[in-house]
Protein backbone atom coordinates (compact mmCIF):
# COMPACT_ATOMS: atom_id res chain seq x y z
CA MET A 1 48.55 24.71 -262.28
CA LYS A 2 44.90 23.66 -262.70
CA ARG A 3 46.00 20.85 -265.01
CA THR A 4 48.54 19.64 -262.45
CA ILE A 5 45.89 19.57 -259.72
CA ALA A 6 43.48 17.71 -262.00
CA VAL A 7 46.16 15.13 -262.84
CA LEU A 8 47.01 14.66 -259.16
CA LEU A 9 43.35 14.22 -258.23
CA GLY A 10 42.99 11.71 -261.05
CA LEU A 11 45.99 9.75 -259.76
CA VAL A 12 44.57 9.73 -256.24
CA PHE A 13 41.30 8.37 -257.61
CA VAL A 14 43.08 5.68 -259.65
CA PHE A 15 45.16 4.56 -256.67
CA THR A 16 42.10 4.57 -254.42
CA VAL A 17 40.21 2.33 -256.83
CA ALA A 18 43.26 0.12 -257.46
CA LEU A 19 43.79 -0.42 -253.75
CA GLY A 20 40.13 -1.21 -253.23
CA ILE A 21 39.59 1.72 -250.87
CA ASP A 22 35.94 2.71 -250.80
CA ALA A 23 35.82 6.47 -250.26
CA GLN A 24 32.08 6.48 -249.54
CA MET A 25 30.65 6.38 -246.04
CA LYS A 26 28.25 3.50 -245.56
CA ASP A 27 25.76 2.77 -242.83
CA MET A 28 27.08 -0.44 -241.29
CA ARG A 29 25.03 -0.30 -238.08
CA SER A 30 23.14 -3.34 -236.88
CA LYS A 31 19.36 -3.27 -236.52
CA GLU A 32 19.84 -3.00 -232.75
CA MET A 33 22.18 -0.01 -233.07
CA LYS A 34 19.76 1.80 -235.39
CA SER A 35 16.99 1.13 -232.87
CA ALA A 36 19.13 2.54 -230.06
CA VAL A 37 19.79 5.71 -232.08
CA ASP A 38 16.07 6.07 -232.77
CA GLN A 39 15.37 5.76 -229.04
CA VAL A 40 17.96 8.45 -228.24
CA MET A 41 16.22 10.77 -230.73
CA VAL A 42 12.83 10.11 -229.10
CA GLU A 43 14.24 10.84 -225.64
CA LYS A 44 16.01 14.00 -226.88
CA ALA A 45 12.71 15.30 -228.30
CA LYS A 46 11.08 14.77 -224.89
CA LEU A 47 13.94 16.59 -223.15
CA VAL A 48 13.75 19.51 -225.60
CA LYS A 49 10.00 19.80 -225.01
CA ALA A 50 10.60 19.78 -221.25
CA GLY A 51 13.26 22.51 -221.57
CA LYS A 52 16.03 20.19 -220.38
CA TYR A 53 17.91 20.01 -223.68
CA VAL A 54 19.34 23.34 -224.79
CA CYS A 55 22.16 22.55 -227.20
CA CYS A 56 24.50 25.07 -228.84
CA LEU A 57 24.74 23.26 -232.20
CA LYS A 58 22.59 23.54 -235.31
CA LYS A 59 22.05 19.76 -235.14
CA SER A 60 22.00 18.98 -231.44
CA CYS A 61 24.60 16.74 -229.84
CA ASN A 62 23.95 13.20 -228.63
CA GLN A 63 26.65 13.02 -225.97
CA CYS A 64 24.69 14.98 -223.39
CA ALA A 65 21.55 12.88 -223.89
CA ILE A 66 23.45 9.65 -223.47
CA MET A 67 25.79 10.71 -220.67
CA MET A 68 23.71 13.26 -218.71
CA GLY A 69 20.05 12.97 -219.71
CA GLY A 70 19.92 16.64 -220.67
CA CYS A 71 22.02 19.30 -222.39
CA PRO A 72 23.25 22.51 -220.75
CA CYS A 73 25.63 23.41 -223.59
CA GLY A 74 23.52 26.20 -225.10
CA LYS A 75 23.22 27.98 -221.77
CA ASN A 76 26.85 27.23 -220.94
CA ALA A 77 28.20 28.60 -224.23
CA ALA A 78 26.09 31.74 -223.85
CA ASN A 79 27.58 32.29 -220.39
CA ASP A 80 31.21 31.47 -221.31
CA LYS A 81 31.06 28.14 -219.50
CA PRO A 82 32.33 24.81 -220.92
CA VAL A 83 30.35 22.62 -223.32
CA CYS A 84 30.58 18.87 -223.98
CA HIS A 85 33.23 17.45 -226.29
CA GLU A 86 30.76 16.79 -229.10
CA CYS A 87 29.60 20.40 -228.99
CA LYS A 88 33.19 21.69 -228.92
CA GLY A 89 33.88 19.61 -232.05
CA GLY A 90 30.71 20.94 -233.64
CA TRP A 91 31.87 24.48 -233.04
CA ALA A 92 35.25 23.65 -234.59
CA ALA A 93 33.37 22.33 -237.65
CA GLY A 94 31.38 25.58 -237.94
CA ASN A 95 28.06 24.27 -236.56
CA GLY A 96 27.64 26.58 -233.59
CA THR A 97 24.39 28.51 -233.27
CA MET A 98 25.63 31.78 -231.78
CA SER A 99 26.87 34.22 -234.42
CA HIS A 100 28.64 36.37 -231.81
CA LYS A 101 30.79 33.40 -230.68
CA LYS A 102 33.81 31.92 -232.43
CA PRO A 103 35.01 28.31 -232.01
CA GLU A 104 38.03 29.52 -230.05
CA ASP A 105 35.66 31.24 -227.57
CA ILE A 106 34.07 27.92 -226.63
CA LYS A 107 35.49 26.10 -223.62
CA VAL A 108 35.24 22.33 -223.20
CA MET A 109 34.20 20.28 -220.16
CA PRO A 110 36.78 17.92 -218.67
CA ARG A 111 36.37 14.27 -219.64
CA MET A 112 33.99 12.29 -217.42
């Protein structure tokens, strides 16, 4: 069984290389996009310091900063209220911060 899995993984690798598929993620952002991301991080830090950014993820979301200028998701999740779509996805990926909550407990806000 282990040998079969190893052979299959080897075949996948060979086909990936043969087809020219690069399996590595690369940073393809422009200088302007990187600058915009840096600015979002600066603004998020200010919002956190001011108590206006209380995210429910281990690595805080960006959606709330960009779309709302603050993040209520931490408070919302704690009170069984909906969180943003990025936070909901983070919970599904196992990145939620509340050990007493499960991903299926987290509600999601309607699309804006």
